[in-house]
């Protein structure tokens, strides 16, 4: 378990500690919501599982003495006033929604650690000059509507009204899903905060990769977050008889899609840094003996360098066009989202490094390949992120796991850093 350097076995001798067991128990309790028999969870945004998780966390916020409200895009916000209520607030946040059959740490750790920090401050009788808020951002994953970071976009003022028309696989729009939760989607712009109202944003998250584990280190300090480009690619050919149509007379949309998917992999690999994923594909009409007429698939491209990301996109799309032209097919590309890379604040990186030093923790500074709400919050204020080690680097999978010790260590680093920022 976490202890402080030179602490004579009394970890409290170097400052106040968070309650490790409470944090872990809350994580395990929350991990039951939306749970599958294999241990994974599905809590898609604006579903009953999502709403239930939010209500459970709202109760924890109240226990921690926070004033709780839900904003116009469905973010749950718990606020603790500062000695100067007009001072800009320090925000801590993450999300409770999940991917399809995901893990129990992704998002939940950051939310629960934020509440644990404030619960511990209350118990230790600590007051701060700045107000502190814990934010549960709605629909970070963007799995349901293929559009991520909804809540943090709303708070950062980057959400557009057309985004609310995006539909899920059942044809339900984001606006309809919000209304179904008793919200008024038309009022979304009122969720935007003023930048002079927010001092800084901090997020604790599982790494979701193998870098920390390979380095045998528990804690990472994030230097910046990779860009996120999400595309919906549609290839249109002609349906025909699978037996009666010779190979040279076909307009097969799926064979072209397969070649384009190969290009995504080849070009992303060639950059050495970018990643490219096709995670969803639908072929129509979808009969074993019918040549596919239309194929829709998603492309997810990321890189920490905007320049590399841009070049990758150009290379993939020009080859996709050539493939379709050569086969007499039509190519359509819709941009679902484009989020630039988000640099973390050097001042906050220093504060996090100082916090690690105080706790006797050796940290690793590293970029984040995964997306986070901090990518939107950067439009509002300086951001900082703490990573903890992920077992076997697995995430977006039921086997996602981090140890209680690493979770506690990450939350304690968060505690120290919040104190330094909020004073
Ligand atoms: C969310 O975790 C993402 O990076 O897509
Ligand atoms: Mn996450
Ligand atoms: Mn995730």
Tab-separated table of C-alpha atoms and ligand atoms in Angstrom:
chain	number	residue	atom	x	y	z
A	1	UNK	CA	0.000	0.000	0.000
A	2	UNK	CA	0.998	3.590	-0.518
A	3	UNK	CA	3.220	5.155	2.085
A	4	UNK	CA	5.327	8.295	2.157
A	5	UNK	CA	9.086	8.409	1.902
A	6	UNK	CA	10.720	8.631	5.346
A	7	UNK	CA	7.403	8.149	7.066
A	8	UNK	CA	8.432	5.769	9.891
A	9	UNK	CA	5.614	3.458	8.827
A	10	UNK	CA	3.060	6.169	9.470
A	11	UNK	CA	1.939	7.321	6.072
A	12	UNK	CA	0.097	10.272	7.593
A	13	UNK	CA	3.318	11.790	8.835
A	14	UNK	CA	3.885	13.451	5.454
A	15	UNK	CA	0.355	14.766	4.933
A	16	UNK	CA	-3.272	13.678	4.753
A	17	UNK	CA	-4.057	10.450	2.967
A	18	UNK	CA	-7.130	9.443	1.047
A	19	UNK	CA	-9.113	6.393	2.162
A	20	UNK	CA	-7.860	3.586	-0.115
A	21	UNK	CA	-10.448	1.014	0.960
A	22	UNK	CA	-13.364	3.377	0.443
A	23	UNK	CA	-12.139	4.233	-3.061
A	24	UNK	CA	-11.733	0.550	-3.954
A	25	UNK	CA	-15.132	-0.440	-2.512
A	26	UNK	CA	-16.838	2.339	-4.454
A	27	UNK	CA	-15.112	1.187	-7.647
A	28	UNK	CA	-16.284	-2.384	-7.127
A	29	UNK	CA	-19.844	-1.266	-6.325
A	30	UNK	CA	-20.031	0.919	-9.419
A	31	UNK	CA	-18.536	-1.938	-11.462
A	32	UNK	CA	-21.717	-3.955	-10.796
A	33	UNK	CA	-23.867	-1.524	-12.801
A	34	UNK	CA	-24.412	-2.772	-16.344
A	35	UNK	CA	-22.291	-5.861	-15.634
A	36	UNK	CA	-22.245	-8.913	-17.933
A	37	UNK	CA	-21.599	-12.499	-16.776
A	38	UNK	CA	-18.009	-12.254	-18.134
A	39	UNK	CA	-17.333	-9.254	-15.857
A	40	UNK	CA	-17.476	-6.556	-18.532
A	41	UNK	CA	-19.889	-3.632	-18.354
A	42	UNK	CA	-22.101	-1.909	-20.913
A	43	UNK	CA	-23.277	1.526	-19.795
A	44	UNK	CA	-24.020	3.412	-22.969
A	45	UNK	CA	-24.903	7.076	-22.617
A	46	UNK	CA	-28.495	7.955	-21.723
A	47	UNK	CA	-29.496	4.346	-21.038
A	48	UNK	CA	-30.963	3.167	-17.751
A	49	UNK	CA	-27.575	1.745	-16.663
A	50	UNK	CA	-25.921	5.112	-17.286
A	51	UNK	CA	-28.659	6.921	-15.359
A	52	UNK	CA	-28.407	4.510	-12.447
A	53	UNK	CA	-24.605	4.901	-12.246
A	54	UNK	CA	-25.055	8.680	-12.216
A	55	UNK	CA	-27.589	8.481	-9.386
A	56	UNK	CA	-25.245	6.290	-7.294
A	57	UNK	CA	-22.376	8.723	-7.824
A	58	UNK	CA	-24.657	11.698	-7.062
A	59	UNK	CA	-25.350	10.142	-3.635
A	60	UNK	CA	-21.586	9.783	-3.016
A	61	UNK	CA	-21.098	13.434	-3.944
A	62	UNK	CA	-23.751	14.458	-1.406
A	63	UNK	CA	-22.082	12.344	1.290
A	64	UNK	CA	-18.871	14.224	0.538
A	65	UNK	CA	-20.747	17.462	1.264
A	66	UNK	CA	-20.873	18.658	-2.346
A	67	UNK	CA	-23.642	20.769	-3.860
A	68	UNK	CA	-24.834	18.603	-6.740
A	69	UNK	CA	-26.427	19.706	-10.020
A	70	UNK	CA	-26.900	18.369	-13.532
A	71	UNK	CA	-26.134	20.771	-16.390
A	72	UNK	CA	-27.911	21.145	-19.731
A	73	UNK	CA	-25.961	18.343	-21.476
A	74	UNK	CA	-26.356	15.906	-18.591
A	75	UNK	CA	-23.023	16.402	-16.833
A	76	UNK	CA	-23.273	15.759	-13.086
A	77	UNK	CA	-21.330	18.377	-11.138
A	78	UNK	CA	-20.527	18.316	-7.421
A	79	UNK	CA	-19.109	21.570	-6.040
A	80	UNK	CA	-17.340	22.433	-2.815
A	81	UNK	CA	-17.071	26.155	-2.209
A	82	UNK	CA	-13.721	27.786	-1.604
A	83	UNK	CA	-12.850	30.463	0.953
A	84	UNK	CA	-13.239	32.814	-1.990
A	85	UNK	CA	-16.380	31.620	-3.794
A	86	UNK	CA	-15.656	33.985	-6.686
A	87	UNK	CA	-12.242	32.453	-7.355
A	88	UNK	CA	-12.089	30.187	-10.429
A	89	UNK	CA	-12.721	26.529	-9.643
A	90	UNK	CA	-10.355	23.588	-9.895
A	91	UNK	CA	-12.192	20.881	-11.830
A	92	UNK	CA	-11.612	17.140	-11.491
A	93	UNK	CA	-13.452	14.888	-13.900
A	94	UNK	CA	-13.969	11.821	-16.015
A	95	UNK	CA	-16.935	9.730	-17.191
A	96	UNK	CA	-19.242	6.877	-16.170
A	97	UNK	CA	-20.442	5.722	-19.594
A	98	UNK	CA	-18.639	2.735	-21.121
A	99	UNK	CA	-18.011	1.073	-24.471
A	100	UNK	CA	-19.833	-2.167	-25.411
A	101	UNK	CA	-18.671	-4.761	-22.853
A	102	UNK	CA	-15.875	-2.583	-21.487
A	103	UNK	CA	-13.942	-2.535	-18.237
A	104	UNK	CA	-14.889	-1.173	-14.824
A	105	UNK	CA	-11.986	1.297	-14.395
A	106	UNK	CA	-12.183	3.366	-17.591
A	107	UNK	CA	-13.717	6.682	-16.469
A	108	UNK	CA	-15.119	5.440	-13.154
A	109	UNK	CA	-11.705	5.617	-11.476
A	110	UNK	CA	-11.308	9.316	-12.279
A	111	UNK	CA	-14.799	10.193	-11.053
A	112	UNK	CA	-14.572	8.198	-7.820
A	113	UNK	CA	-11.030	9.394	-7.089
A	114	UNK	CA	-12.267	12.988	-7.469
A	115	UNK	CA	-15.035	12.369	-4.945
A	116	UNK	CA	-12.567	10.564	-2.653
A	117	UNK	CA	-10.262	13.593	-2.748
A	118	UNK	CA	-13.086	15.888	-1.605
A	119	UNK	CA	-14.449	13.428	0.953
A	120	UNK	CA	-10.939	13.143	2.435
A	121	UNK	CA	-10.452	16.916	2.473
A	122	UNK	CA	-13.725	17.229	4.365
A	123	UNK	CA	-12.652	14.602	6.904
A	124	UNK	CA	-9.224	16.219	7.337
A	125	UNK	CA	-10.887	19.617	7.847
A	126	UNK	CA	-9.052	21.168	4.916
A	127	UNK	CA	-10.358	24.300	3.280
A	128	UNK	CA	-9.054	25.837	0.071
A	129	UNK	CA	-9.156	29.296	-1.439
A	130	UNK	CA	-10.541	28.037	-4.743
A	131	UNK	CA	-13.775	26.090	-5.140
A	132	UNK	CA	-13.293	22.486	-6.298
A	133	UNK	CA	-15.720	20.591	-8.511
A	134	UNK	CA	-16.007	16.952	-9.521
A	135	UNK	CA	-17.533	16.550	-13.003
A	136	UNK	CA	-19.073	13.402	-14.448
A	137	UNK	CA	-18.987	14.103	-18.163
A	138	UNK	CA	-21.836	12.545	-20.152
A	139	UNK	CA	-21.070	10.272	-23.097
A	140	UNK	CA	-17.297	10.442	-23.215
A	141	UNK	CA	-16.922	7.197	-25.157
A	142	UNK	CA	-19.235	8.126	-27.991
A	143	UNK	CA	-19.955	4.458	-28.667
A	144	UNK	CA	-23.690	4.876	-29.023
A	145	UNK	CA	-23.743	7.844	-31.441
A	146	UNK	CA	-20.178	7.421	-32.817
A	147	UNK	CA	-19.523	10.896	-31.410
A	148	UNK	CA	-17.401	11.198	-28.299
A	149	UNK	CA	-16.821	13.792	-25.533
A	150	UNK	CA	-20.397	15.101	-25.565
A	151	UNK	CA	-20.456	16.405	-22.005
A	152	UNK	CA	-17.012	17.978	-22.063
A	153	UNK	CA	-17.792	19.586	-25.440
A	154	UNK	CA	-20.922	21.034	-23.852
A	155	UNK	CA	-18.958	22.443	-20.932
A	156	UNK	CA	-16.135	23.721	-23.149
A	157	UNK	CA	-18.627	25.376	-25.515
A	158	UNK	CA	-17.567	23.348	-28.575
A	159	UNK	CA	-20.785	21.349	-29.034
A	160	UNK	CA	-22.725	22.226	-32.219
A	161	UNK	CA	-26.494	21.942	-32.621
A	162	UNK	CA	-26.097	19.586	-35.620
A	163	UNK	CA	-24.290	17.103	-33.345
A	164	UNK	CA	-27.581	16.527	-31.540
A	165	UNK	CA	-29.056	15.017	-34.728
A	166	UNK	CA	-26.584	12.091	-34.745
A	167	UNK	CA	-28.383	8.751	-34.499
A	168	UNK	CA	-27.643	5.459	-32.766
A	169	UNK	CA	-28.071	2.004	-34.372
A	170	UNK	CA	-31.797	2.068	-33.539
A	171	UNK	CA	-32.322	5.409	-35.292
A	172	UNK	CA	-32.692	7.336	-32.001
A	173	UNK	CA	-31.053	10.762	-32.194
A	174	UNK	CA	-28.871	12.215	-29.476
A	175	UNK	CA	-31.499	14.914	-28.902
A	176	UNK	CA	-34.211	12.248	-28.516
A	177	UNK	CA	-32.058	10.261	-26.088
A	178	UNK	CA	-31.480	13.417	-24.026
A	179	UNK	CA	-35.200	14.260	-24.008
A	180	UNK	CA	-35.883	10.672	-22.924
A	181	UNK	CA	-33.835	11.453	-19.802
A	182	UNK	CA	-35.993	14.485	-19.033
A	183	UNK	CA	-33.505	16.964	-20.475
A	184	UNK	CA	-34.095	19.868	-22.819
A	185	UNK	CA	-31.469	19.413	-25.571
A	186	UNK	CA	-32.222	22.832	-27.080
A	187	UNK	CA	-30.705	24.452	-24.031
A	188	UNK	CA	-27.325	22.718	-24.575
A	189	UNK	CA	-25.367	25.953	-25.047
A	190	UNK	CA	-26.124	26.980	-21.443
A	191	UNK	CA	-23.792	24.184	-20.260
A	192	UNK	CA	-20.786	26.155	-21.568
A	193	UNK	CA	-18.579	27.599	-18.829
A	194	UNK	CA	-16.584	30.818	-18.963
A	195	UNK	CA	-12.837	30.338	-18.973
A	196	UNK	CA	-12.419	32.845	-16.130
A	197	UNK	CA	-14.662	30.578	-14.039
A	198	UNK	CA	-12.267	27.616	-14.266
A	199	UNK	CA	-8.663	27.538	-13.033
A	200	UNK	CA	-7.549	24.089	-14.179
A	201	UNK	CA	-8.793	20.628	-15.095
A	202	UNK	CA	-7.330	17.394	-13.699
A	203	UNK	CA	-8.174	13.823	-14.659
A	204	UNK	CA	-6.983	10.518	-13.261
A	205	UNK	CA	-7.356	7.580	-15.674
A	206	UNK	CA	-6.109	4.066	-16.298
A	207	UNK	CA	-3.360	4.073	-18.911
A	208	UNK	CA	-5.135	1.537	-21.158
A	209	UNK	CA	-1.775	0.513	-22.643
A	210	UNK	CA	1.376	-1.362	-21.650
A	211	UNK	CA	3.915	1.470	-21.328
A	212	UNK	CA	3.839	1.773	-17.526
A	213	UNK	CA	3.750	-1.965	-16.978
A	214	UNK	CA	6.757	-2.468	-19.260
A	215	UNK	CA	8.617	0.284	-17.374
A	216	UNK	CA	7.577	-1.325	-14.076
A	217	UNK	CA	6.189	2.013	-12.864
A	218	UNK	CA	2.783	2.679	-11.310
A	219	UNK	CA	2.194	6.305	-12.341
A	220	UNK	CA	2.349	8.252	-15.596
A	221	UNK	CA	2.052	11.986	-16.090
A	222	UNK	CA	0.473	12.751	-19.440
A	223	UNK	CA	2.267	15.235	-21.666
A	224	UNK	CA	-0.459	15.455	-24.327
A	225	UNK	CA	-3.384	13.571	-25.850
A	226	UNK	CA	-3.490	12.253	-29.432
A	227	UNK	CA	-5.860	13.716	-32.021
A	228	UNK	CA	-9.060	11.844	-32.834
A	229	UNK	CA	-10.521	11.618	-36.320
A	230	UNK	CA	-13.625	9.484	-36.793
A	231	UNK	CA	-14.893	8.835	-40.318
A	232	UNK	CA	-17.885	6.974	-41.745
A	233	UNK	CA	-16.853	5.560	-45.109
A	234	UNK	CA	-19.511	4.369	-47.565
A	235	UNK	CA	-18.675	2.385	-50.695
A	236	UNK	CA	-21.503	1.984	-53.203
A	237	UNK	CA	-21.498	-0.654	-55.960
A	238	UNK	CA	-24.228	-2.831	-57.428
A	239	UNK	CA	-26.008	-5.837	-55.982
A	240	UNK	CA	-26.084	-8.866	-58.268
A	241	UNK	CA	-26.293	-12.648	-58.352
A	242	UNK	CA	-23.351	-14.328	-56.576
A	243	UNK	CA	-23.498	-17.347	-58.890
A	244	UNK	CA	-24.411	-15.851	-62.243
A	245	UNK	CA	-22.114	-12.787	-62.260
A	246	UNK	CA	-18.546	-13.474	-63.487
A	247	UNK	CA	-15.751	-11.968	-61.409
A	248	UNK	CA	-14.834	-9.404	-64.072
A	249	UNK	CA	-18.374	-8.023	-64.303
A	250	UNK	CA	-18.936	-7.194	-60.638
A	251	UNK	CA	-19.279	-3.923	-58.720
A	252	UNK	CA	-18.635	-5.445	-55.313
A	253	UNK	CA	-18.590	-2.820	-52.552
A	254	UNK	CA	-17.223	-5.196	-49.918
A	255	UNK	CA	-14.066	-6.270	-51.755
A	256	UNK	CA	-13.212	-2.584	-52.249
A	257	UNK	CA	-13.894	-1.929	-48.552
A	258	UNK	CA	-11.535	-4.787	-47.645
A	259	UNK	CA	-8.763	-3.211	-49.708
A	260	UNK	CA	-9.364	0.198	-48.094
A	261	UNK	CA	-9.224	-1.363	-44.629
A	262	UNK	CA	-5.854	-2.841	-45.604
A	263	UNK	CA	-4.687	0.656	-46.580
A	264	UNK	CA	-5.722	2.013	-43.148
A	265	UNK	CA	-3.532	-0.581	-41.467
A	266	UNK	CA	-0.585	-0.219	-43.862
A	267	UNK	CA	-0.448	3.590	-43.727
A	268	UNK	CA	-0.942	3.852	-39.959
A	269	UNK	CA	1.870	1.330	-39.424
A	270	UNK	CA	4.134	3.258	-41.758
A	271	UNK	CA	3.950	6.380	-39.538
A	272	UNK	CA	5.421	4.477	-36.525
A	273	UNK	CA	3.299	6.659	-34.217
A	274	UNK	CA	-0.282	6.865	-35.505
A	275	UNK	CA	-2.965	4.245	-34.944
A	276	UNK	CA	-5.809	3.368	-37.309
A	277	UNK	CA	-8.808	1.160	-36.539
A	278	UNK	CA	-11.868	-0.061	-38.414
A	279	UNK	CA	-14.167	-1.129	-35.590
A	280	UNK	CA	-17.562	-1.269	-37.268
A	281	UNK	CA	-18.661	-2.549	-40.670
A	282	UNK	CA	-22.040	-3.257	-42.262
A	283	UNK	CA	-22.575	-4.824	-45.692
A	284	UNK	CA	-25.919	-4.469	-47.518
A	285	UNK	CA	-28.149	-6.141	-48.419
A	286	UNK	CA	-26.244	-8.795	-46.459
A	287	UNK	CA	-27.203	-12.065	-48.184
A	288	UNK	CA	-24.768	-14.965	-48.644
A	289	UNK	CA	-25.627	-15.206	-52.351
A	290	UNK	CA	-25.839	-11.488	-53.166
A	291	UNK	CA	-22.886	-9.336	-54.232
A	292	UNK	CA	-22.761	-6.497	-51.655
A	293	UNK	CA	-24.164	-3.263	-53.021
A	294	UNK	CA	-23.226	-0.964	-50.171
A	295	UNK	CA	-20.713	-1.139	-47.327
A	296	UNK	CA	-20.432	1.311	-44.447
A	297	UNK	CA	-17.484	1.222	-42.083
A	298	UNK	CA	-15.929	3.495	-39.491
A	299	UNK	CA	-12.308	4.622	-39.459
A	300	UNK	CA	-10.696	5.867	-36.231
A	301	UNK	CA	-7.301	7.610	-36.713
A	302	UNK	CA	-5.130	9.100	-33.963
A	303	UNK	CA	-1.740	10.705	-33.572
A	304	UNK	CA	-0.094	13.038	-31.080
A	305	UNK	CA	1.177	15.130	-33.990
A	306	UNK	CA	-1.459	17.071	-35.937
A	307	UNK	CA	0.873	17.045	-38.961
A	308	UNK	CA	1.330	13.248	-39.011
A	309	UNK	CA	-2.418	12.760	-38.511
A	310	UNK	CA	-3.211	15.051	-41.433
A	311	UNK	CA	-0.770	13.321	-43.799
A	312	UNK	CA	-2.162	9.933	-42.799
A	313	UNK	CA	-5.720	11.025	-43.547
A	314	UNK	CA	-4.711	12.362	-46.982
A	315	UNK	CA	-2.855	9.154	-47.917
A	316	UNK	CA	-5.687	6.865	-46.854
A	317	UNK	CA	-8.413	8.863	-48.569
A	318	UNK	CA	-6.544	9.262	-51.858
A	319	UNK	CA	-5.879	5.510	-52.066
A	320	UNK	CA	-9.494	4.771	-51.116
A	321	UNK	CA	-10.615	6.972	-54.016
A	322	UNK	CA	-8.260	5.197	-56.440
A	323	UNK	CA	-9.553	1.778	-55.334
A	324	UNK	CA	-13.165	2.835	-55.907
A	325	UNK	CA	-12.440	4.604	-59.218
A	326	UNK	CA	-10.617	1.568	-60.608
A	327	UNK	CA	-13.628	-0.606	-59.769
A	328	UNK	CA	-16.360	1.761	-60.939
A	329	UNK	CA	-17.639	2.283	-57.395
A	330	UNK	CA	-18.722	5.413	-55.550
A	331	UNK	CA	-16.906	6.518	-52.397
A	332	UNK	CA	-18.454	8.759	-49.773
A	333	UNK	CA	-16.612	9.928	-46.641
A	334	UNK	CA	-18.406	11.642	-43.760
A	335	UNK	CA	-16.445	13.181	-40.911
A	336	UNK	CA	-18.044	12.162	-37.631
A	337	UNK	CA	-15.586	14.087	-35.494
A	338	UNK	CA	-12.216	15.760	-35.692
A	339	UNK	CA	-10.537	16.647	-32.396
A	340	UNK	CA	-6.978	18.061	-32.523
A	341	UNK	CA	-4.206	16.822	-30.196
A	342	UNK	CA	-4.414	18.363	-26.711
A	343	UNK	CA	-1.172	19.413	-24.993
A	344	UNK	CA	-1.084	19.201	-21.185
A	345	UNK	CA	-0.042	22.312	-19.267
A	346	UNK	CA	3.704	22.351	-18.402
A	347	UNK	CA	2.834	24.031	-15.054
A	348	UNK	CA	0.414	21.244	-14.151
A	349	UNK	CA	2.916	18.603	-15.288
A	350	UNK	CA	5.381	20.166	-12.809
A	351	UNK	CA	2.774	20.184	-10.035
A	352	UNK	CA	2.036	16.505	-10.683
A	353	UNK	CA	5.757	15.668	-10.750
A	354	UNK	CA	6.220	17.511	-7.408
A	355	UNK	CA	3.285	15.559	-5.972
A	356	UNK	CA	4.881	12.277	-7.050
A	357	UNK	CA	8.198	13.336	-5.518
A	358	UNK	CA	6.511	14.145	-2.192
A	359	UNK	CA	5.044	10.653	-2.161
A	360	UNK	CA	8.298	8.937	-3.122
A	361	UNK	CA	6.844	7.827	-6.456
A	362	UNK	CA	8.935	7.626	-9.619
A	363	UNK	CA	6.684	8.657	-12.494
A	364	UNK	CA	6.966	8.412	-16.267
A	365	UNK	CA	6.003	11.293	-18.536
A	366	UNK	CA	4.157	9.968	-21.562
A	367	UNK	CA	1.575	10.853	-24.230
A	368	UNK	CA	-1.965	9.451	-24.211
A	369	UNK	CA	-3.089	7.526	-27.280
A	370	UNK	CA	-6.615	7.199	-25.858
A	371	UNK	CA	-9.077	10.073	-25.914
A	372	UNK	CA	-10.260	11.810	-22.739
A	373	UNK	CA	-12.576	14.638	-21.679
A	374	UNK	CA	-9.433	16.702	-21.075
A	375	UNK	CA	-9.260	17.022	-24.902
A	376	UNK	CA	-12.268	19.327	-24.761
A	377	UNK	CA	-11.481	20.966	-21.431
A	378	UNK	CA	-8.227	22.228	-22.962
A	379	UNK	CA	-10.400	24.767	-24.812
A	380	UNK	CA	-11.396	26.225	-21.458
A	381	UNK	CA	-8.386	25.958	-19.132
A	382	UNK	CA	-4.973	24.327	-18.575
A	383	UNK	CA	-5.264	20.531	-18.288
A	384	UNK	CA	-3.301	17.801	-16.534
A	385	UNK	CA	-3.709	14.018	-16.442
A	386	UNK	CA	-2.411	11.228	-14.231
A	387	UNK	CA	-2.256	7.647	-15.510
A	388	UNK	CA	-2.058	4.500	-13.453
A	389	UNK	CA	-0.706	1.184	-14.704
A	390	UNK	CA	-3.131	-1.119	-16.560
A	391	UNK	CA	-2.618	-4.833	-16.027
A	392	UNK	CA	-1.453	-6.382	-19.334
A	393	UNK	CA	-2.285	-3.024	-20.913
A	394	UNK	CA	-5.835	-4.200	-21.612
A	395	UNK	CA	-8.765	-1.789	-21.877
A	396	UNK	CA	-12.153	-1.511	-23.605
A	397	UNK	CA	-12.407	-5.187	-22.605
A	398	UNK	CA	-13.838	-7.043	-19.575
A	399	UNK	CA	-10.273	-8.007	-18.518
A	400	UNK	CA	-9.351	-4.345	-17.867
A	401	UNK	CA	-7.725	-4.276	-14.428
A	402	UNK	CA	-5.573	-2.142	-12.146
A	403	UNK	CA	-4.546	-3.052	-8.606
A	404	UNK	CA	-6.045	-1.401	-5.494
A	405	UNK	CA	-2.535	-0.145	-4.671
A	406	UNK	CA	-2.107	1.603	-8.019
A	407	UNK	CA	-5.615	3.100	-7.864
A	408	UNK	CA	-4.855	4.461	-4.372
A	409	UNK	CA	-1.510	5.843	-5.502
A	410	UNK	CA	-3.084	7.655	-8.462
A	411	UNK	CA	-5.813	9.108	-6.248
A	412	UNK	CA	-3.230	10.277	-3.704
A	413	UNK	CA	-1.229	12.044	-6.425
A	414	UNK	CA	-4.495	13.664	-7.499
A	415	UNK	CA	-5.160	14.757	-3.901
A	416	UNK	CA	-1.745	16.396	-3.537
A	417	UNK	CA	-2.045	18.149	-6.916
A	418	UNK	CA	-5.574	19.445	-6.260
A	419	UNK	CA	-4.412	20.876	-2.936
A	420	UNK	CA	-1.509	22.673	-4.610
A	421	UNK	CA	-3.787	24.148	-7.276
A	422	UNK	CA	-6.687	25.078	-5.001
A	423	UNK	CA	-4.503	26.075	-1.993
B	1	LIG	C1	-12.117	6.510	-25.518
B	1	LIG	O1	-11.702	5.839	-24.600
B	1	LIG	C2	-11.390	6.578	-26.753
B	1	LIG	O2	-10.174	6.859	-26.710
B	1	LIG	O3	-11.980	6.284	-27.803
B	2	LIG	MN1	-12.059	6.866	-20.424
B	3	LIG	MN1	-12.704	4.457	-22.953
